[in-house]
Amino acid sequence: MTPPKRLLDELDLTDDEFRALAAGLNMQVPPEAKTAVWKALQSKLPPAAAAATATATATKAAATVTAAKMGLAGVVFGTAVSLAVVGGQSLLTAHSPATTPRTRLLTTRAPVKHDVGGSRAESAPATSGSAEPSTKSIARDRTRETAPPESVKQAPQPAVRSPSIASFPLTADSELNASSVLERRRVADARARLLAGDARGTLVAVDALRRDFPRGLLDEERDELNIEALLALGELDTARGLAVQFLARYPASAHAGAAKRALK
Amino acid sequence: MTFEEVYQRHFAYVWRTLRYLGVRAADLPDVTQDVFVTVHRQLPEYEPRAKITTWLFRLCMTAAHNHRRLARFRRESLEPTNLEARADAPLNPTARLERDEDLALFNTALDALDPDQRAAFVLFELAGISGPDLAETLEIPLGTVHSRLRLAREAFRRAVLRERARRDTPVLRVRRSR
C-alpha cells in the first residue's frame, strides 16, 4: 500500500490551499496562555500538586477572564505566511523535479547561523529526554513561546526542556519546522529569481519575506539577497547603506559576501 | 515524567491540537485546562509504551468531542478578533489582513471535515504523523487511515474552493418586495 503524500507536497496544490495550510501550520499559541492556564490549574489540582507554585489562587473562570484580558477571545493566530501571489506559485513548484535548481538550493545550502542568542538556541532539536520528535518550533516568535511562564518558573524545571511547539514537524523534512520550511522555500525562490536575472523580482520576494518573517531564521540570507539584487540593479548607494548595516549587525556572517562587494 | 514536565513540554501541543480539532478559540483556555486536569489524574497510570503525544492527542480528541457536544448551538466567528490583531502589531495592515484571510480559510476548510476525517487530517497533514502511527493513535486499520485521509483531503480542497468562490462572489442586494 503506497503511503499517501502530504497535501503540502502535492504538485497540484493551489495557491489558496497552500496559503490555508500554511496559515494553519503557523498558528501560534498566545504567549501568555501558558501562564494563565497554569495558574488556573492550581485551584483544580490536589494540594500536593498545587503546592508546586505559591501563586495558586486563580480559578478556571479566572483563567478565562485572564485570557480575555490578554486578548485570547480568539486564539492568536500565528505567523503571517500569506504569500505574494507571484511567489506562492513559485513555491508550490519548488517540489517539482522540473525545478531542480531551487530544490537543490533548499537542500544543499550551508546551515544557517542563528544570530539571536538564546532564543534561537532553544530552537535546536531537543536532546534526550524529549518525548517528542526533535524538531524546531513552528511558530515564528518562538522566543515568546519558549519563555517559561512566571508561575512555571517557580516549579521544578525539567532537566531538558524541549520547545513547546515542537510537536508538529512537517513532512519528511524533520530538521525543519513548518515555518522555517516555508521561509526556506521563499528564500530559495528569491535566490532563484536572482539567478534568473530577475533582480526586481528578487526585491519583491525579499520585501515579502521581511513582511511575513520579520524575525525569520534566514534574515542574513534575506538581507544578502537584498544587497545582491540592488547591486545587480546598479543601485549602489542603497546597496552600500544596507551593506554597512549588514556588517554591523552580522560581523561574522557567512553571508557577508555581497555586503563586502558593495563596499569595495 | 512529572506533571510539570508534561505541562512545560506539551502545553503548546495540546493547545494547538485542540484548536485544530475545532475547539473555539475563546474556549481554548478552559478546554486546555480540562485536558491537563485529566493528565494530572491519569499520569500515574500512564505507561510510556507509546509516545506521550499519542496519549495527549487522544485526551484532546475526547475533550474536543465534549466541547462540540456542549457547544453545538454556538457559532463561532471565524474571523480573528481585533485583540488578535493587536497581538500581531509588528505586521503591517496588509500582511495582517492576508494572514487573517488565510487563517479563516483554513478554519473554514477544517470545519468542513467530519470529526474522524478531521482527526486524521490534523495528525497527518499538520502534525506530520506517519500513516502507521496514525493508525495506532486512532486505533484503526491502516487501510481506514488512508481512506479517511483521502476523503479528508478531498473535503478540505473542496471547501477551500467553495470558500474562495463565495468570497469572490459580490454580495447581491435583495430588493425588499412590497
Tab-separated table of C-alpha atoms in Angstrom:
chain	number	residue	atom	x	y	z
A	1	MET	CA	0.000	0.000	0.000
A	2	THR	CA	1.529	3.260	-1.099
A	3	PRO	CA	1.550	5.813	1.670
A	4	PRO	CA	-0.194	8.995	0.605
A	5	LYS	CA	1.761	12.159	0.052
A	6	ARG	CA	1.042	15.078	2.223
A	7	LEU	CA	-1.183	17.701	0.741
A	8	LEU	CA	1.516	20.316	1.072
A	9	ASP	CA	3.724	18.183	-1.130
A	10	GLU	CA	1.185	17.794	-3.897
A	11	LEU	CA	2.245	19.474	-7.086
A	12	ASP	CA	-1.279	20.458	-8.000
A	13	LEU	CA	-1.819	22.313	-4.764
A	14	THR	CA	-3.486	25.618	-5.472
A	15	ASP	CA	-2.367	28.919	-4.044
A	16	ASP	CA	-5.426	29.065	-1.824
A	17	GLU	CA	-4.825	25.578	-0.483
A	18	PHE	CA	-1.198	26.349	0.149
A	19	ARG	CA	-1.975	29.573	1.933
A	20	ALA	CA	-4.659	27.993	4.074
A	21	LEU	CA	-2.409	25.111	5.084
A	22	ALA	CA	0.488	27.406	5.760
A	23	ALA	CA	-1.640	29.635	7.930
A	24	GLY	CA	-2.799	26.645	9.912
A	25	LEU	CA	0.666	25.259	10.317
A	26	ASN	CA	1.900	28.555	11.636
A	27	MET	CA	-0.889	29.064	14.085
A	28	GLN	CA	0.666	30.495	17.207
A	29	VAL	CA	-0.036	29.861	20.816
A	30	PRO	CA	-0.572	33.092	22.705
A	31	PRO	CA	2.497	33.634	24.834
A	32	GLU	CA	0.501	34.407	27.944
A	33	ALA	CA	-1.719	31.363	27.690
A	34	LYS	CA	0.717	29.011	29.320
A	35	THR	CA	0.964	31.087	32.455
A	36	ALA	CA	-2.749	31.772	32.657
A	37	VAL	CA	-3.780	28.143	32.326
A	38	TRP	CA	-1.094	27.047	34.755
A	39	LYS	CA	-2.283	29.475	37.381
A	40	ALA	CA	-5.865	28.418	36.917
A	41	LEU	CA	-4.898	24.770	37.097
A	42	GLN	CA	-3.590	25.141	40.600
A	43	SER	CA	-7.032	25.558	42.045
A	44	LYS	CA	-8.245	22.395	40.373
A	45	LEU	CA	-5.433	20.103	41.309
A	46	PRO	CA	-4.894	18.326	44.618
A	47	PRO	CA	-2.966	20.416	47.161
A	48	ALA	CA	0.232	18.461	46.744
A	49	ALA	CA	0.379	19.284	43.072
A	50	ALA	CA	-0.887	22.765	43.525
A	51	ALA	CA	1.799	23.429	46.095
A	52	ALA	CA	4.303	23.355	43.304
A	53	THR	CA	3.657	27.000	42.918
A	54	ALA	CA	2.984	29.572	45.555
A	55	THR	CA	0.730	31.641	43.418
A	56	ALA	CA	-2.054	29.158	43.021
A	57	THR	CA	-5.204	31.110	43.525
A	58	ALA	CA	-6.860	31.527	40.200
A	59	THR	CA	-9.956	29.666	39.193
A	60	LYS	CA	-10.978	28.299	35.877
A	61	ALA	CA	-13.218	31.258	35.395
A	62	ALA	CA	-10.325	33.443	36.239
A	63	ALA	CA	-8.376	31.777	33.518
A	64	THR	CA	-10.981	32.714	31.028
A	65	VAL	CA	-11.117	36.249	32.325
A	66	THR	CA	-7.377	36.486	32.322
A	67	ALA	CA	-7.230	35.083	28.890
A	68	ALA	CA	-9.821	37.501	27.670
A	69	LYS	CA	-7.880	40.359	29.156
A	70	MET	CA	-4.851	39.179	27.351
A	71	GLY	CA	-6.627	39.065	24.103
A	72	LEU	CA	-7.419	35.422	23.910
A	73	ALA	CA	-11.021	35.890	22.930
A	74	GLY	CA	-9.749	34.279	19.830
A	75	VAL	CA	-6.598	32.340	19.537
A	76	VAL	CA	-3.727	34.410	18.402
A	77	PHE	CA	-3.030	33.138	15.039
A	78	GLY	CA	0.471	32.880	14.049
A	79	THR	CA	2.994	33.854	11.626
A	80	ALA	CA	1.958	35.725	8.617
A	81	VAL	CA	2.713	33.315	5.919
A	82	SER	CA	0.361	34.740	3.437
A	83	LEU	CA	2.192	34.647	0.237
A	84	ALA	CA	2.590	37.094	-2.500
A	85	VAL	CA	0.670	35.590	-5.329
A	86	VAL	CA	3.589	35.564	-7.616
A	87	GLY	CA	5.807	33.975	-5.013
A	88	GLY	CA	3.257	31.456	-3.912
A	89	GLN	CA	3.071	29.698	-7.218
A	90	SER	CA	6.785	29.523	-7.448
A	91	LEU	CA	6.996	27.998	-4.034
A	92	LEU	CA	4.478	25.409	-4.903
A	93	THR	CA	6.620	24.262	-7.726
A	94	ALA	CA	9.693	24.068	-5.593
A	95	HIS	CA	8.952	20.391	-5.109
A	96	SER	CA	8.786	19.732	-8.776
A	97	PRO	CA	11.567	17.770	-10.391
A	98	ALA	CA	11.468	20.405	-13.073
A	99	THR	CA	12.704	22.928	-10.557
A	100	THR	CA	15.850	21.163	-9.641
A	101	PRO	CA	17.935	24.280	-9.096
A	102	ARG	CA	15.592	25.565	-6.460
A	103	THR	CA	15.242	22.205	-4.837
A	104	ARG	CA	18.968	21.915	-4.751
A	105	LEU	CA	19.186	25.290	-3.124
A	106	LEU	CA	16.815	24.098	-0.488
A	107	THR	CA	18.776	21.042	0.337
A	108	THR	CA	22.384	21.948	-0.075
A	109	ARG	CA	22.777	25.351	1.403
A	110	ALA	CA	25.005	25.585	4.401
A	111	PRO	CA	23.311	25.566	7.782
A	112	VAL	CA	22.020	28.934	8.709
A	113	LYS	CA	23.730	30.707	11.533
A	114	HIS	CA	21.315	31.806	14.174
A	115	ASP	CA	22.012	35.300	15.213
A	116	VAL	CA	19.807	35.852	18.176
A	117	GLY	CA	21.454	34.476	21.217
A	118	GLY	CA	19.390	32.305	23.444
A	119	SER	CA	16.117	32.334	21.658
A	120	ARG	CA	17.431	30.646	18.577
A	121	ALA	CA	19.471	28.295	20.639
A	122	GLU	CA	16.269	26.972	22.111
A	123	SER	CA	15.097	26.035	18.689
A	124	ALA	CA	17.747	23.395	18.418
A	125	PRO	CA	16.423	19.881	18.312
A	126	ALA	CA	15.628	18.618	21.731
A	127	THR	CA	18.145	16.349	23.262
A	128	SER	CA	17.486	13.188	25.135
A	129	GLY	CA	14.545	13.230	27.395
A	130	SER	CA	12.143	14.706	24.957
A	131	ALA	CA	9.150	12.569	24.270
A	132	GLU	CA	8.505	14.333	21.023
A	133	PRO	CA	10.152	14.377	17.660
A	134	SER	CA	13.129	16.637	17.871
A	135	THR	CA	12.118	19.415	15.622
A	136	LYS	CA	12.285	23.112	15.879
A	137	SER	CA	9.358	25.163	16.812
A	138	ILE	CA	6.834	26.045	14.191
A	139	ALA	CA	5.929	29.442	15.445
A	140	ARG	CA	7.843	32.360	14.177
A	141	ASP	CA	8.005	34.047	17.508
A	142	ARG	CA	9.396	31.198	19.464
A	143	THR	CA	11.122	33.404	21.947
A	144	ARG	CA	7.782	34.166	23.471
A	145	GLU	CA	6.658	30.591	23.478
A	146	THR	CA	9.759	29.072	24.933
A	147	ALA	CA	9.974	31.504	27.780
A	148	PRO	CA	8.568	29.746	30.813
A	149	PRO	CA	5.648	31.429	32.479
A	150	GLU	CA	6.344	33.057	35.774
A	151	SER	CA	4.396	30.542	37.767
A	152	VAL	CA	6.019	27.667	35.994
A	153	LYS	CA	9.406	29.113	36.685
A	154	GLN	CA	8.710	28.566	40.327
A	155	ALA	CA	8.002	24.910	39.796
A	156	PRO	CA	10.783	22.372	39.475
A	157	GLN	CA	12.144	22.603	35.997
A	158	PRO	CA	12.627	19.553	33.843
A	159	ALA	CA	16.212	18.638	33.193
A	160	VAL	CA	15.760	19.027	29.469
A	161	ARG	CA	13.093	21.238	28.061
A	162	SER	CA	12.064	20.931	24.501
A	163	PRO	CA	10.487	23.732	22.535
A	164	SER	CA	6.856	23.656	23.385
A	165	ILE	CA	5.561	23.817	19.865
A	166	ALA	CA	7.943	21.217	18.608
A	167	SER	CA	5.246	18.662	18.158
A	168	PHE	CA	4.245	19.454	14.652
A	169	PRO	CA	7.010	18.520	12.287
A	170	LEU	CA	6.311	18.933	8.625
A	171	THR	CA	6.596	16.070	6.222
A	172	ALA	CA	9.876	14.280	5.735
A	173	ASP	CA	11.961	17.340	6.380
A	174	SER	CA	12.234	16.535	10.023
A	175	GLU	CA	15.003	19.006	10.610
A	176	LEU	CA	12.747	21.868	9.860
A	177	ASN	CA	9.569	23.121	11.272
A	178	ALA	CA	6.739	24.290	9.125
A	179	SER	CA	7.570	27.929	9.371
A	180	SER	CA	11.196	27.507	8.506
A	181	VAL	CA	10.290	25.222	5.617
A	182	LEU	CA	8.114	27.940	4.221
A	183	GLU	CA	10.726	30.563	4.859
A	184	ARG	CA	13.400	28.477	3.168
A	185	ARG	CA	11.212	27.955	0.155
A	186	ARG	CA	10.650	31.659	-0.067
A	187	VAL	CA	14.327	32.442	0.262
A	188	ALA	CA	15.143	29.805	-2.333
A	189	ASP	CA	12.573	31.311	-4.625
A	190	ALA	CA	14.074	34.771	-4.171
A	191	ARG	CA	17.520	33.422	-4.928
A	192	ALA	CA	16.231	31.572	-7.979
A	193	ARG	CA	14.858	34.840	-9.282
A	194	LEU	CA	18.200	36.493	-8.797
A	195	LEU	CA	19.976	33.664	-10.589
A	196	ALA	CA	17.478	34.004	-13.403
A	197	GLY	CA	18.360	37.682	-13.735
A	198	ASP	CA	15.146	38.953	-12.196
A	199	ALA	CA	16.618	41.355	-9.656
A	200	ARG	CA	13.401	43.333	-9.336
A	201	GLY	CA	11.521	40.127	-8.663
A	202	THR	CA	14.096	39.312	-6.030
A	203	LEU	CA	13.441	42.612	-4.299
A	204	VAL	CA	9.719	41.907	-4.327
A	205	ALA	CA	10.359	38.483	-2.829
A	206	VAL	CA	12.698	39.966	-0.237
A	207	ASP	CA	10.108	42.530	0.777
A	208	ALA	CA	7.540	39.793	1.144
A	209	LEU	CA	9.957	37.786	3.264
A	210	ARG	CA	10.608	40.757	5.501
A	211	ARG	CA	6.884	41.252	5.892
A	212	ASP	CA	5.966	37.635	6.554
A	213	PHE	CA	9.025	36.608	8.563
A	214	PRO	CA	10.086	39.744	10.432
A	215	ARG	CA	12.096	37.636	12.829
A	216	GLY	CA	12.933	34.841	10.462
A	217	LEU	CA	15.613	32.252	10.736
A	218	LEU	CA	17.053	33.330	7.430
A	219	ASP	CA	17.358	37.053	7.952
A	220	GLU	CA	21.002	37.048	6.928
A	221	GLU	CA	20.302	35.274	3.670
A	222	ARG	CA	17.379	37.544	3.001
A	223	ASP	CA	19.436	40.673	3.575
A	224	GLU	CA	22.257	39.259	1.497
A	225	LEU	CA	19.825	38.750	-1.381
A	226	ASN	CA	18.571	42.257	-0.917
A	227	ILE	CA	22.059	43.657	-1.331
A	228	GLU	CA	22.858	41.385	-4.262
A	229	ALA	CA	19.677	42.432	-6.046
A	230	LEU	CA	20.440	46.104	-5.507
A	231	LEU	CA	23.949	45.595	-6.840
A	232	ALA	CA	22.529	43.844	-9.872
A	233	LEU	CA	20.225	46.784	-10.495
A	234	GLY	CA	23.063	49.273	-10.114
A	235	GLU	CA	21.536	50.909	-7.071
A	236	LEU	CA	24.911	51.182	-5.444
A	237	ASP	CA	24.227	53.809	-2.815
A	238	THR	CA	21.306	51.898	-1.399
A	239	ALA	CA	23.305	48.680	-1.538
A	240	ARG	CA	26.193	50.286	0.340
A	241	GLY	CA	23.881	51.599	3.020
A	242	LEU	CA	22.412	48.170	3.560
A	243	ALA	CA	25.877	46.628	3.451
A	244	VAL	CA	27.066	48.811	6.305
A	245	GLN	CA	24.030	47.854	8.342
A	246	PHE	CA	24.507	44.210	7.477
A	247	LEU	CA	28.122	44.067	8.584
A	248	ALA	CA	27.338	45.934	11.761
A	249	ARG	CA	24.569	43.519	12.570
A	250	TYR	CA	26.266	40.325	11.433
A	251	PRO	CA	30.017	40.952	11.663
A	252	ALA	CA	30.910	37.277	11.326
A	253	SER	CA	28.214	36.285	8.883
A	254	ALA	CA	28.788	33.590	6.305
A	255	HIS	CA	26.544	35.629	4.033
A	256	ALA	CA	28.612	38.788	4.089
A	257	GLY	CA	29.979	38.385	0.574
A	258	ALA	CA	27.528	40.717	-1.084
A	259	ALA	CA	27.936	43.327	1.626
A	260	LYS	CA	31.706	43.289	1.252
A	261	ARG	CA	31.433	43.557	-2.520
A	262	ALA	CA	29.117	46.512	-2.168
A	263	LEU	CA	31.647	48.367	-0.045
A	264	LYS	CA	34.600	47.781	-2.338
B	1	MET	CA	7.978	12.369	33.808
B	2	THR	CA	6.315	14.744	36.220
B	3	PHE	CA	3.173	16.674	35.614
B	4	GLU	CA	5.148	19.897	35.444
B	5	GLU	CA	7.376	18.427	32.778
B	6	VAL	CA	4.417	17.298	30.725
B	7	TYR	CA	2.900	20.729	31.043
B	8	GLN	CA	6.084	22.519	30.127
B	9	ARG	CA	6.845	20.371	27.134
B	10	HIS	CA	3.425	19.769	25.745
B	11	PHE	CA	1.266	22.747	26.584
B	12	ALA	CA	1.504	24.183	23.095
B	13	TYR	CA	0.898	20.769	21.542
B	14	VAL	CA	-2.324	20.401	23.484
B	15	TRP	CA	-3.425	23.947	22.765
B	16	ARG	CA	-2.818	23.690	19.059
B	17	THR	CA	-4.293	20.218	18.780
B	18	LEU	CA	-7.470	21.355	20.462
B	19	ARG	CA	-7.733	24.286	18.109
B	20	TYR	CA	-7.111	22.044	15.125
B	21	LEU	CA	-9.797	19.710	16.379
B	22	GLY	CA	-12.317	22.508	16.373
B	23	VAL	CA	-12.359	23.914	19.883
B	24	ARG	CA	-13.495	27.507	19.783
B	25	ALA	CA	-10.704	29.974	20.265
B	26	ALA	CA	-12.449	31.608	23.187
B	27	ASP	CA	-12.830	28.242	24.908
B	28	LEU	CA	-9.258	27.106	24.482
B	29	PRO	CA	-8.064	28.201	27.949
B	30	ASP	CA	-10.789	26.224	29.661
B	31	VAL	CA	-10.609	23.142	27.471
B	32	THR	CA	-6.813	23.071	27.653
B	33	GLN	CA	-7.120	23.248	31.393
B	34	ASP	CA	-9.562	20.338	31.373
B	35	VAL	CA	-7.108	18.256	29.393
B	36	PHE	CA	-4.317	18.911	31.850
B	37	VAL	CA	-6.550	18.108	34.793
B	38	THR	CA	-7.082	14.733	33.149
B	39	VAL	CA	-3.363	14.442	32.509
B	40	HIS	CA	-2.685	15.071	36.171
B	41	ARG	CA	-5.230	12.472	37.212
B	42	GLN	CA	-4.108	9.790	34.785
B	43	LEU	CA	-0.388	10.415	34.690
B	44	PRO	CA	0.405	7.898	37.462
B	45	GLU	CA	-1.192	5.179	35.328
B	46	TYR	CA	0.334	6.340	32.091
B	47	GLU	CA	2.636	3.706	30.649
B	48	PRO	CA	5.106	5.171	28.214
B	49	ARG	CA	4.837	2.407	25.640
B	50	ALA	CA	3.751	4.877	23.031
B	51	LYS	CA	4.683	8.484	22.543
B	52	ILE	CA	3.190	10.742	25.120
B	53	THR	CA	1.862	12.888	22.303
B	54	THR	CA	-0.243	9.935	21.199
B	55	TRP	CA	-1.802	9.787	24.621
B	56	LEU	CA	-2.257	13.538	24.734
B	57	PHE	CA	-3.850	13.539	21.308
B	58	ARG	CA	-6.436	11.040	22.486
B	59	LEU	CA	-7.192	13.166	25.520
B	60	CYS	CA	-7.559	16.152	23.219
B	61	MET	CA	-9.934	14.230	20.974
B	62	THR	CA	-12.127	13.408	23.940
B	63	ALA	CA	-12.045	16.983	25.176
B	64	ALA	CA	-12.817	18.328	21.707
B	65	HIS	CA	-15.707	15.893	21.387
B	66	ASN	CA	-17.143	17.052	24.702
B	67	HIS	CA	-16.637	20.623	23.656
B	68	ARG	CA	-18.547	20.054	20.432
B	69	ARG	CA	-21.333	18.336	22.298
B	70	LEU	CA	-21.705	21.199	24.752
B	71	ALA	CA	-21.211	23.974	22.255
B	72	ARG	CA	-23.168	22.689	19.325
B	73	PHE	CA	-25.548	25.601	19.403
B	74	ARG	CA	-22.842	28.170	19.447
B	75	ARG	CA	-21.477	29.546	16.260
B	76	GLU	CA	-18.042	30.983	16.337
B	77	SER	CA	-16.920	33.769	14.143
B	78	LEU	CA	-14.042	32.527	12.096
B	79	GLU	CA	-12.603	35.923	11.648
B	80	PRO	CA	-9.745	36.706	14.003
B	81	THR	CA	-10.594	39.362	16.508
B	82	ASN	CA	-9.188	42.810	16.947
B	83	LEU	CA	-7.412	41.532	20.001
B	84	GLU	CA	-5.598	39.033	17.868
B	85	ALA	CA	-4.662	41.780	15.513
B	86	ARG	CA	-3.296	43.757	18.413
B	87	ALA	CA	-1.106	40.830	19.376
B	88	ASP	CA	0.324	40.898	15.886
B	89	ALA	CA	1.268	44.519	15.993
B	90	PRO	CA	4.553	44.006	14.098
B	91	LEU	CA	2.611	43.013	10.999
B	92	ASN	CA	1.567	45.764	8.711
B	93	PRO	CA	-2.157	46.021	7.993
B	94	THR	CA	-1.937	44.406	4.581
B	95	ALA	CA	0.050	41.455	5.823
B	96	ARG	CA	-2.262	41.054	8.770
B	97	LEU	CA	-5.300	41.101	6.558
B	98	GLU	CA	-3.809	38.457	4.299
B	99	ARG	CA	-2.863	36.340	7.287
B	100	ASP	CA	-6.335	36.637	8.760
B	101	GLU	CA	-7.930	35.683	5.473
B	102	ASP	CA	-5.698	32.668	5.096
B	103	LEU	CA	-6.393	31.531	8.605
B	104	ALA	CA	-10.119	31.966	8.206
B	105	LEU	CA	-9.891	29.929	5.021
B	106	PHE	CA	-8.009	27.226	6.890
B	107	ASN	CA	-10.561	27.092	9.696
B	108	THR	CA	-13.479	27.056	7.316
B	109	ALA	CA	-11.968	24.218	5.355
B	110	LEU	CA	-11.215	22.234	8.503
B	111	ASP	CA	-14.771	22.756	9.676
B	112	ALA	CA	-15.937	21.033	6.514
B	113	LEU	CA	-14.430	17.755	7.704
B	114	ASP	CA	-16.301	15.362	9.925
B	115	PRO	CA	-14.620	14.651	13.273
B	116	ASP	CA	-12.987	11.396	12.160
B	117	GLN	CA	-11.637	12.903	8.978
B	118	ARG	CA	-10.525	15.947	10.863
B	119	ALA	CA	-8.501	13.942	13.365
B	120	ALA	CA	-6.778	12.031	10.577
B	121	PHE	CA	-6.129	15.207	8.610
B	122	VAL	CA	-4.694	17.018	11.625
B	123	LEU	CA	-2.381	14.179	12.530
B	124	PHE	CA	-1.150	13.537	9.022
B	125	GLU	CA	-1.135	16.919	7.347
B	126	LEU	CA	-0.386	19.181	10.286
B	127	ALA	CA	1.382	17.028	12.836
B	128	GLY	CA	3.379	15.080	10.301
B	129	ILE	CA	2.434	11.722	11.805
B	130	SER	CA	3.010	8.757	9.542
B	131	GLY	CA	0.203	6.501	8.415
B	132	PRO	CA	1.099	3.585	10.709
B	133	ASP	CA	1.491	5.862	13.713
B	134	LEU	CA	-1.767	7.491	12.831
B	135	ALA	CA	-3.424	4.084	12.745
B	136	GLU	CA	-2.062	3.382	16.203
B	137	THR	CA	-3.134	6.736	17.570
B	138	LEU	CA	-6.659	6.472	16.241
B	139	GLU	CA	-6.780	2.711	16.769
B	140	ILE	CA	-7.998	1.995	13.267
B	141	PRO	CA	-6.602	-0.157	10.443
B	142	LEU	CA	-4.088	1.371	8.074
B	143	GLY	CA	-6.479	0.984	5.166
B	144	THR	CA	-9.046	3.016	7.037
B	145	VAL	CA	-6.406	5.640	7.704
B	146	HIS	CA	-5.716	6.022	4.016
B	147	SER	CA	-9.396	6.102	3.205
B	148	ARG	CA	-10.077	8.802	5.794
B	149	LEU	CA	-7.125	10.811	4.639
B	150	ARG	CA	-8.268	10.679	1.054
B	151	LEU	CA	-11.780	11.767	1.955
B	152	ALA	CA	-10.478	14.432	4.313
B	153	ARG	CA	-8.209	15.913	1.706
B	154	GLU	CA	-10.940	15.920	-0.903
B	155	ALA	CA	-13.281	17.630	1.529
B	156	PHE	CA	-10.610	20.144	2.541
B	157	ARG	CA	-9.826	21.043	-1.035
B	158	ARG	CA	-13.474	21.307	-1.985
B	159	ALA	CA	-14.082	23.549	0.998
B	160	VAL	CA	-11.209	25.837	0.071
B	161	LEU	CA	-12.535	26.090	-3.460
B	162	ARG	CA	-16.046	26.737	-2.246
B	163	GLU	CA	-14.954	29.353	0.247
B	164	ARG	CA	-12.854	31.123	-2.338
B	165	ALA	CA	-15.762	31.189	-4.752
B	166	ARG	CA	-18.002	32.517	-2.030
B	167	ARG	CA	-15.606	35.312	-1.213
B	168	ASP	CA	-15.165	36.220	-4.818
B	169	THR	CA	-18.894	36.461	-5.359
B	170	PRO	CA	-20.162	40.003	-4.933
B	171	VAL	CA	-22.835	40.415	-2.340
B	172	LEU	CA	-26.167	40.931	-4.044
B	173	ARG	CA	-28.611	43.331	-2.566
B	174	VAL	CA	-32.000	41.774	-2.292
B	175	ARG	CA	-34.750	44.221	-3.076
B	176	ARG	CA	-37.412	44.002	-0.477
B	177	SER	CA	-40.761	43.249	-2.046
B	178	ARG	CA	-43.737	45.234	-1.013
